[in-house]
Coordinates of C-alpha atoms in Angstrom, one line a residue:
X280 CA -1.3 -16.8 -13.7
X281 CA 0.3 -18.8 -10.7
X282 CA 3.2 -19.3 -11.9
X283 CA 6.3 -18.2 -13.2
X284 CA 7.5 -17.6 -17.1
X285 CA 10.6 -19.4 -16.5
X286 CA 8.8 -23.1 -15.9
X287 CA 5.3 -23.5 -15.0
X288 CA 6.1 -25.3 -11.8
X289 CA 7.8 -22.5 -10.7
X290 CA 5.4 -20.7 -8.2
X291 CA 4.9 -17.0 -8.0
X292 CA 4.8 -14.8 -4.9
X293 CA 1.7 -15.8 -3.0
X294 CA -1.2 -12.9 -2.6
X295 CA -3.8 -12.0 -1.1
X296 CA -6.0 -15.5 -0.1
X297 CA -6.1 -15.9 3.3
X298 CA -7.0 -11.9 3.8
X299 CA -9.6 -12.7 0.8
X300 CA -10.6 -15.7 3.2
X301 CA -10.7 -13.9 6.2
X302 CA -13.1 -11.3 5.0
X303 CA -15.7 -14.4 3.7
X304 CA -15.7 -15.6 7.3
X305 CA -16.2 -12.7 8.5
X306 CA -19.8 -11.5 6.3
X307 CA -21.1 -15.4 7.0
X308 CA -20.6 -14.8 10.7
X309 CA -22.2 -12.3 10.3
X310 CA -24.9 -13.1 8.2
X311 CA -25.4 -15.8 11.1
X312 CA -25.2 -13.8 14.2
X313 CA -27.9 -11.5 12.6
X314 CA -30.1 -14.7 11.6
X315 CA -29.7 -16.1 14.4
X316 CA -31.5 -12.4 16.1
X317 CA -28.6 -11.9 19.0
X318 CA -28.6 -8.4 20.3
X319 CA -26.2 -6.2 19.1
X320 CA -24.7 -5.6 22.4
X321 CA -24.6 -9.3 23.5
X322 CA -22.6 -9.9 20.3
X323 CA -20.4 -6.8 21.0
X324 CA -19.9 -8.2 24.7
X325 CA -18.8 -11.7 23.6
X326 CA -16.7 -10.1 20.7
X327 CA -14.9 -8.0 23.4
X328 CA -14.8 -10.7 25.9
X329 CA -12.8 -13.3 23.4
X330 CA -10.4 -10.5 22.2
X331 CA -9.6 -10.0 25.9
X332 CA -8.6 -13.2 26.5
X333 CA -6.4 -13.8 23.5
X334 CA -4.4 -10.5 24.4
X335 CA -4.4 -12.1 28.0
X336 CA -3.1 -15.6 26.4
X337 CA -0.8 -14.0 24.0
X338 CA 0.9 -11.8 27.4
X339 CA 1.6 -15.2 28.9
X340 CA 2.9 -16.4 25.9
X341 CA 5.6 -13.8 25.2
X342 CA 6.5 -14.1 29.0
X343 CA 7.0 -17.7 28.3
X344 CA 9.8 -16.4 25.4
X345 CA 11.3 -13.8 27.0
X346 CA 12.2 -16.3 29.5
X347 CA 14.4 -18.3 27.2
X348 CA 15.2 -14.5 25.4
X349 CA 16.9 -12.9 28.2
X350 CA 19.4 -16.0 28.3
X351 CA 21.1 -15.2 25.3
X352 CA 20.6 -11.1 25.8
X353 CA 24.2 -10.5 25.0
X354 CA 24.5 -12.6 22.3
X355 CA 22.0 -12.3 19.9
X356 CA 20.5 -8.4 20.9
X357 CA 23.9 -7.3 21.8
X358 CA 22.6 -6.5 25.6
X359 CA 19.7 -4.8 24.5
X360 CA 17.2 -6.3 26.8
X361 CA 14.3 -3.9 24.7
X362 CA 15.0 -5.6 21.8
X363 CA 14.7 -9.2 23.3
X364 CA 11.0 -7.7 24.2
X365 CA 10.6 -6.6 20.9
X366 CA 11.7 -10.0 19.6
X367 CA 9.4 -11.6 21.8
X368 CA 5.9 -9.7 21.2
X369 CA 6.5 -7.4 17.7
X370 CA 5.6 -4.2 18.9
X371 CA 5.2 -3.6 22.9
X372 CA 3.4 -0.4 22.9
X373 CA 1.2 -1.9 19.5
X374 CA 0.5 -4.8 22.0
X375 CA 0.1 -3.0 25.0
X376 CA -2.5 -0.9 24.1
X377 CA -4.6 -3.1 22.6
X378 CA -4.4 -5.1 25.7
X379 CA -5.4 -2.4 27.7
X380 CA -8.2 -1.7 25.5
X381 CA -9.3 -4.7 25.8
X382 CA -9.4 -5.0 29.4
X383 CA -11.3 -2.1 29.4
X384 CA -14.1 -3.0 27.4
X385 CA -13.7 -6.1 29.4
X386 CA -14.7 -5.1 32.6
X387 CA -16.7 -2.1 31.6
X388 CA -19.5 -4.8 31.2
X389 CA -20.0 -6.1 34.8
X390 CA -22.3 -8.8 33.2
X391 CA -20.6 -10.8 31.2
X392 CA -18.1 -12.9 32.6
X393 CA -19.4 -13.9 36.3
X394 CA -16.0 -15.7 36.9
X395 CA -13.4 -14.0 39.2
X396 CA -10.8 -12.3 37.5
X397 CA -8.1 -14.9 39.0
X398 CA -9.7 -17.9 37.8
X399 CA -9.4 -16.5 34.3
X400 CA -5.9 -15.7 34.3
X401 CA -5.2 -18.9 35.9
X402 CA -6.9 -20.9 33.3
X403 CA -5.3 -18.9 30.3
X404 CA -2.0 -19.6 31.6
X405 CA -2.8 -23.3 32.2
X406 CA -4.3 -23.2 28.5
X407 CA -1.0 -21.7 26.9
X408 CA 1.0 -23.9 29.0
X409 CA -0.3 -27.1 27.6
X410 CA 0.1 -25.2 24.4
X411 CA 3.7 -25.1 24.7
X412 CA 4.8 -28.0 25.7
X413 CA 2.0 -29.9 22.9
X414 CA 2.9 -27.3 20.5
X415 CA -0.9 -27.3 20.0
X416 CA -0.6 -24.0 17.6
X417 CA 2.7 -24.3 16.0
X418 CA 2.8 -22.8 12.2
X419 CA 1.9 -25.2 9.4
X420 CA 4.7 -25.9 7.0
X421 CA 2.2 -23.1 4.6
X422 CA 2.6 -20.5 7.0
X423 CA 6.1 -20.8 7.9
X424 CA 7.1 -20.7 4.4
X425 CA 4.9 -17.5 3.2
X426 CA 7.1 -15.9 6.7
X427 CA 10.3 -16.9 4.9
X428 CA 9.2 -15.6 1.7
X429 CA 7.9 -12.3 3.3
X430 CA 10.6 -11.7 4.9
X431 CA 13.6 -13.3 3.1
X432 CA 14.7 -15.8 4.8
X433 CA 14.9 -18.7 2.4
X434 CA 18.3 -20.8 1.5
X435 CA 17.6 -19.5 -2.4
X436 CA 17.1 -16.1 -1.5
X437 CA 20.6 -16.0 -0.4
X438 CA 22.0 -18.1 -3.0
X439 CA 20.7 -16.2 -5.7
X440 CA 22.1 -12.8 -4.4
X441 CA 25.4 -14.4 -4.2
X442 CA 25.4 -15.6 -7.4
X443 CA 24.4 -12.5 -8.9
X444 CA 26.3 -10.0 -6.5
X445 CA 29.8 -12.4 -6.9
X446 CA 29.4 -13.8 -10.4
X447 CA 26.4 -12.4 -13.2
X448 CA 27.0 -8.6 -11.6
X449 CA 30.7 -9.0 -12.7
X450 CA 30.8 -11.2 -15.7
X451 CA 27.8 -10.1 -17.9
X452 CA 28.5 -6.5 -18.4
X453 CA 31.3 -7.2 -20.3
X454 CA 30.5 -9.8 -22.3
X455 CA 29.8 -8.6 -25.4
X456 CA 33.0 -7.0 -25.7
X457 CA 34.3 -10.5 -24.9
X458 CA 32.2 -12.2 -27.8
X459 CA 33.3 -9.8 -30.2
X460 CA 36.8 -10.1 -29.1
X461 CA 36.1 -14.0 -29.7
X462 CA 34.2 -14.0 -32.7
X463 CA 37.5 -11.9 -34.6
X464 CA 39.4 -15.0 -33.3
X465 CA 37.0 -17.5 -34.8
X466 CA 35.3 -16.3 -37.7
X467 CA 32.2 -14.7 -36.2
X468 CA 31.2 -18.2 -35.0
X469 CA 28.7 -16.4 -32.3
X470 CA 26.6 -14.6 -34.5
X471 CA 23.5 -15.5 -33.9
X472 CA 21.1 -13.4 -31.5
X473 CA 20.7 -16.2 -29.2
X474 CA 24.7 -16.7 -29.3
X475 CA 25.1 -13.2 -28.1
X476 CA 23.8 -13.7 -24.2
X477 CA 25.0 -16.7 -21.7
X478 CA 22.6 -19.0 -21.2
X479 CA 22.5 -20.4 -17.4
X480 CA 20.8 -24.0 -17.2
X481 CA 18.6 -24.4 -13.9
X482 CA 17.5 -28.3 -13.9
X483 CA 15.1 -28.2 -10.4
X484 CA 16.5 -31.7 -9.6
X485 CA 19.8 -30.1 -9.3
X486 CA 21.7 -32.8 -11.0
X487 CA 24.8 -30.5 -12.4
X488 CA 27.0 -32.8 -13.9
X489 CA 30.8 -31.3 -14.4
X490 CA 30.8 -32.5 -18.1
X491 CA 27.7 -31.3 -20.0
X492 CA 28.5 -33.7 -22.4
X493 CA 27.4 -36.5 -19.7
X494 CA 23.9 -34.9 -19.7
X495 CA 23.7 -35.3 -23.5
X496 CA 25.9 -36.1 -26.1
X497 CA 24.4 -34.2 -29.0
X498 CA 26.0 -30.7 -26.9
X499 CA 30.1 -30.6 -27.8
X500 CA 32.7 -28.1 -25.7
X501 CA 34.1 -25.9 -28.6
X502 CA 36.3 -23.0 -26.9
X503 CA 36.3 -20.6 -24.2
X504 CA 35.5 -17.4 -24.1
X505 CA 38.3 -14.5 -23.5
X506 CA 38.7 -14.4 -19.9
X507 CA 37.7 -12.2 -17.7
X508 CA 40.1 -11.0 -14.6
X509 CA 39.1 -8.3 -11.2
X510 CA 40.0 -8.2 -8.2
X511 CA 37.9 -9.8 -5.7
X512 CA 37.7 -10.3 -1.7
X513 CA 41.5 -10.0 -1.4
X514 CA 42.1 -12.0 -4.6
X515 CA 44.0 -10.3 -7.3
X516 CA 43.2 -10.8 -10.9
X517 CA 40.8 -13.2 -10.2
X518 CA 40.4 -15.4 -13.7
X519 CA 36.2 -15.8 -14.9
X520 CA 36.0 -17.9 -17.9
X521 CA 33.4 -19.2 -20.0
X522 CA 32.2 -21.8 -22.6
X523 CA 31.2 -22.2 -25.7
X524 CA 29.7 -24.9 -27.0
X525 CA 27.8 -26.8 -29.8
X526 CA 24.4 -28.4 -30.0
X527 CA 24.3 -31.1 -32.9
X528 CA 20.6 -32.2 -34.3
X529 CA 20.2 -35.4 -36.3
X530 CA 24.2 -35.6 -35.8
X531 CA 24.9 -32.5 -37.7
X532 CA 25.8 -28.9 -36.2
X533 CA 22.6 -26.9 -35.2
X534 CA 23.5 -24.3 -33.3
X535 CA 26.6 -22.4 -31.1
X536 CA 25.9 -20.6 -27.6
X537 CA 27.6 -19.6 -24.3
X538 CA 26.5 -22.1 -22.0
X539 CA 26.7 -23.5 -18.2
X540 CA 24.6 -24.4 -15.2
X541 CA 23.6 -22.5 -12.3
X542 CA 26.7 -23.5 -9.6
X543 CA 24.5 -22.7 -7.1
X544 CA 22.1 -25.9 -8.0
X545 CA 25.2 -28.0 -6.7
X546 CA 25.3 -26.6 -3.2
X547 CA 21.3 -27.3 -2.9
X548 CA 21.9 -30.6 -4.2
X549 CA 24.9 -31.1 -1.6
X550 CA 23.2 -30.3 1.4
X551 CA 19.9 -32.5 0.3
X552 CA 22.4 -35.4 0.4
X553 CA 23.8 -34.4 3.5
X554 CA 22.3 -35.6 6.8
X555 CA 23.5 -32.6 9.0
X556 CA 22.3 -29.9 6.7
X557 CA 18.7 -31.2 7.6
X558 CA 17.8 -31.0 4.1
X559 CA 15.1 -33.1 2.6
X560 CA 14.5 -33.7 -1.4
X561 CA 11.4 -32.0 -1.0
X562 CA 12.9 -28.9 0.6
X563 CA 15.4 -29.0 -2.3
X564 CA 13.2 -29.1 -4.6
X565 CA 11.3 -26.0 -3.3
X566 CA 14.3 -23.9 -2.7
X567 CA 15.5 -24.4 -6.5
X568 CA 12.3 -23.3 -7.6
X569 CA 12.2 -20.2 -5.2
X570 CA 16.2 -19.7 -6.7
X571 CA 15.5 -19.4 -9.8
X572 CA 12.4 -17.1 -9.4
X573 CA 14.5 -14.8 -7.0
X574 CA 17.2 -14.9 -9.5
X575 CA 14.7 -13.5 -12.2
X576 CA 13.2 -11.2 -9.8
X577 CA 16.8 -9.7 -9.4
X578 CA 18.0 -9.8 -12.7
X579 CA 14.8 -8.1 -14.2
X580 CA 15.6 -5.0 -12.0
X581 CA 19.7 -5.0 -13.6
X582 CA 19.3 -3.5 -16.7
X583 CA 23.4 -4.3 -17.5
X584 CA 22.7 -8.0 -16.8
X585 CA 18.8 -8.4 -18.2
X586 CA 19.7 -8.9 -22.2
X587 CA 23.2 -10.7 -21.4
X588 CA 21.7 -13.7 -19.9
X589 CA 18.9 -16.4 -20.6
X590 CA 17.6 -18.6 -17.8
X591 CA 16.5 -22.1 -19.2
X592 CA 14.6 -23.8 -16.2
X593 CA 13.8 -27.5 -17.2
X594 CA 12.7 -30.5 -15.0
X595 CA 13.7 -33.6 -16.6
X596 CA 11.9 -36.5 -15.1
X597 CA 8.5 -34.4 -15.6
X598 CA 9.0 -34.2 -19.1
X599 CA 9.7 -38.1 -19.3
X600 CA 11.7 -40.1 -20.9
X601 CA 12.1 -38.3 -24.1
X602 CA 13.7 -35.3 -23.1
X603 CA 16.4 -34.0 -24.5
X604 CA 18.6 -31.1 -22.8
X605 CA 19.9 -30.0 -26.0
X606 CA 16.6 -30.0 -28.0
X607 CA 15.7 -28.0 -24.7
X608 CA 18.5 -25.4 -25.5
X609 CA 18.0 -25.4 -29.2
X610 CA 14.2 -24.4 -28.6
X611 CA 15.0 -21.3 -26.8
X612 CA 17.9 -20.2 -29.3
X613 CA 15.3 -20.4 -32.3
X614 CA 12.4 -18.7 -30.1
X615 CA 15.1 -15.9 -29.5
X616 CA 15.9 -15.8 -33.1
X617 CA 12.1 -15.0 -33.6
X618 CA 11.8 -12.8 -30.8
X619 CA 14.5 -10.7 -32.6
X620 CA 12.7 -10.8 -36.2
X621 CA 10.1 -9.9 -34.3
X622 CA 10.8 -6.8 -32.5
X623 CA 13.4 -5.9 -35.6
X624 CA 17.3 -4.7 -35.0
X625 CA 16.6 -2.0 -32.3
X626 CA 18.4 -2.4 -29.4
X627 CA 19.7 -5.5 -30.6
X628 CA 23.8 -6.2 -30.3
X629 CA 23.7 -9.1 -32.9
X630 CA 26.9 -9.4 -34.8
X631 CA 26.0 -9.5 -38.8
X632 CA 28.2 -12.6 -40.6
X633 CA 30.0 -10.2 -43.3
X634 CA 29.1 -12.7 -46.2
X635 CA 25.5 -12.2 -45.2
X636 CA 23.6 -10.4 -48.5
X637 CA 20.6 -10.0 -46.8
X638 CA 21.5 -7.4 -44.1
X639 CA 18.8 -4.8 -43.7
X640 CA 20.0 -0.9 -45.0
X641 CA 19.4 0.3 -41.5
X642 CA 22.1 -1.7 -39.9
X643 CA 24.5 -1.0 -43.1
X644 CA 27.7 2.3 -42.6
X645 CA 26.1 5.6 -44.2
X646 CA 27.0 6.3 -47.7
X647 CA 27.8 9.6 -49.2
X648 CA 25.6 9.6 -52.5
X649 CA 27.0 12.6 -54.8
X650 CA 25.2 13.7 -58.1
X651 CA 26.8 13.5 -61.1
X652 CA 25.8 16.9 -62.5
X653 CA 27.9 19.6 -62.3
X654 CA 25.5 22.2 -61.0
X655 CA 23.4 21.1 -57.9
X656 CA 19.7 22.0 -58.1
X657 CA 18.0 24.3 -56.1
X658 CA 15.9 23.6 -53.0
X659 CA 12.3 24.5 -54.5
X660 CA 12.2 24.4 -58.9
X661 CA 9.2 24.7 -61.0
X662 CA 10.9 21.8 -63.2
X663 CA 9.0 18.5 -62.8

């Protein structure tokens, strides 16, 4: 499947291709080197021979970087010139020794490269030179962004971890107790199982309007939620509140839910509209994609936040003209009404309406039944 659950253009975390890709290449080489009836060792000789030179290459390369590297020594390795060489070529002694080896298998066959060994080096460096300054072999747009994935260094990666580290992580455990709390207030208005989680809204064009009645009429503030107050980065009894809200179909009420966007969405959309952010609706566009997917990565592995919360991704103009956000929000409040029929009342923390008949005897107080005869009967009787 290559793509999320959330939204289908939603992409998950790349695999295994290019290895896959690799190892094709590498049997059809193969396959023609031994077609083509080359000798073993001649084959072995050239193989040798190119690996040499791209170790040699790759030596002037990171000499080129450690150049610019030891400039800023104290600033960004904290005077650590090994690190800078680290930063520069991965891992020296990894590096060194292959080099090495290399250079022995090199010249351990005196008959394949007849060129003197100065020329060589002096081309190499004349060949990663004009590399440089052409930027013959920079990384595609593909590769630089499976490096940022790999290693974490996307915008969305750290907006997601904020938002769940300085918002979900202290907001969601609670909030049951605070829809109880509310529902006493109001009549158990949230009783619903999809009323009993927040649901986030993650539109990937970012538009996050501060009225959600602008984005469709048909969804109508009710109240808020009991506030929720800690302590937070110096700030005491920081204030978290929430909103309820009502969807109307056909102009009559059709459903009640805790309800918001993503605030995150509205930095991304900030910076895309902002030239010195260098921020491009196309990069906005990837980074909300790759925030909501690293938001689900994180919250799947929170099992106090997992069953509080309901991400609804949606892109509106690739559902056309017809879309409508609340039809969007009603569809996942019924699919989570028959996701809990499905899977029954375990584990469930729906809150029953008390004029409801039809409430199952499991989820009913014990009842002490006594007999009405005077004497109680034995465990095991021959009476039937």
């Amino acid at each position: 499947m290559p793509h999320s659950s959330l939204h289908p253009s939603i992409p998950r975390h790349r695999g295994h291709g290019i290895q896959k890709a690799a190892l094709v290449l590498l049997v059809a080489c193969l396959v023609a080197l031994w077609g083509l009836g080359e000798p073993l060792g001649h084959t072995l000789q050239w193989l040798v021979c190119q690996l040499a030179s791209l170790q040699l290459g790759l030596l002037l390369k990171v000499i080129c970087s450690l150049a610019e590297e030891l400039c800023h020594v104290r600033s960004r390795y904290q005077g650590s010139y090994w690190r800078a060489v680290r930063a520069c070529m991965g891992c020296p002694i990894r590096h060194g020794a292959l080099l090495l080896l290399s250079c022995y298998f090199c010249f351990s066959f005196p008959n394949m490269v007849d060129l003197p060994l100065t020329w060589i080096l002096a081309l190499l460096g004349l060949f990663q030179a004009v590399n440089i300054l052409l930027s013959l072999q920079g990384l595609t747009p593909a590769e630089i962004s499976a490096v940022c994935e790999k290693r974490n260094l996307n915008v969305a990666h750290g907006l997601a971890w904020s938002y769940y580290i300085g918002y979900l992580r202290l907001i969601l455990p609670g909030l049951q107790d605070r829809i109880r709390v509310y529902n006493l207030q109001h009549n158990n208005m949230l009783r619903g199982a999809g009323s009993q989680r927040l649901h986030i809204l993650f539109p990937l064009d970012c538009g996050v309007p501060n009225d959600l009645s602008v984005a469709d009429a048909n969804i109508r503030f009710l109240q808020k939620l009991p506030q929720h107050s800690a302590d937070c980065a110096g700030i005491k009894g920081r204030v978290y509140t929430n909103s309820v809200y009502q969807l109307l179909e056909h102009g009559r009420p059709a459903g009640i839910c805790v309800l918001e966007y993503a605030t995150p969405l509205q930095t991304l959309f900030a910076m895309s509209q902002d030239g010195r952010a260098g921020f491009s609706r196309e990069d906005r566009l990837e980074q909300a994609k790759l925030f909501c997917r690293t938001l689900e990565d994180i919250l799947a592995d929170a099992p106090e936040c997992r069953n509080n919360c309901r991400l609804i991704v949606y892109q509106e103009s690739a559902e056309g003209s017809s879309f409508s956000l609340s039809q969007e929000i009603l569809r996942h409040l019924r699919q989570e009404e028959r996701e809990e029929v499905t899977v029954g009342s375990v584990g469930t923390s729906v809150v029953p309406s008390p004029s409801s008949p039809s409430t199952s005897s499991l989820s009913q107080e014990p009842k002490l039944l006594i007999s009405g005869m005077e004497q109680p009967l034995p465990l095991c009787t021959d009476v039937f």
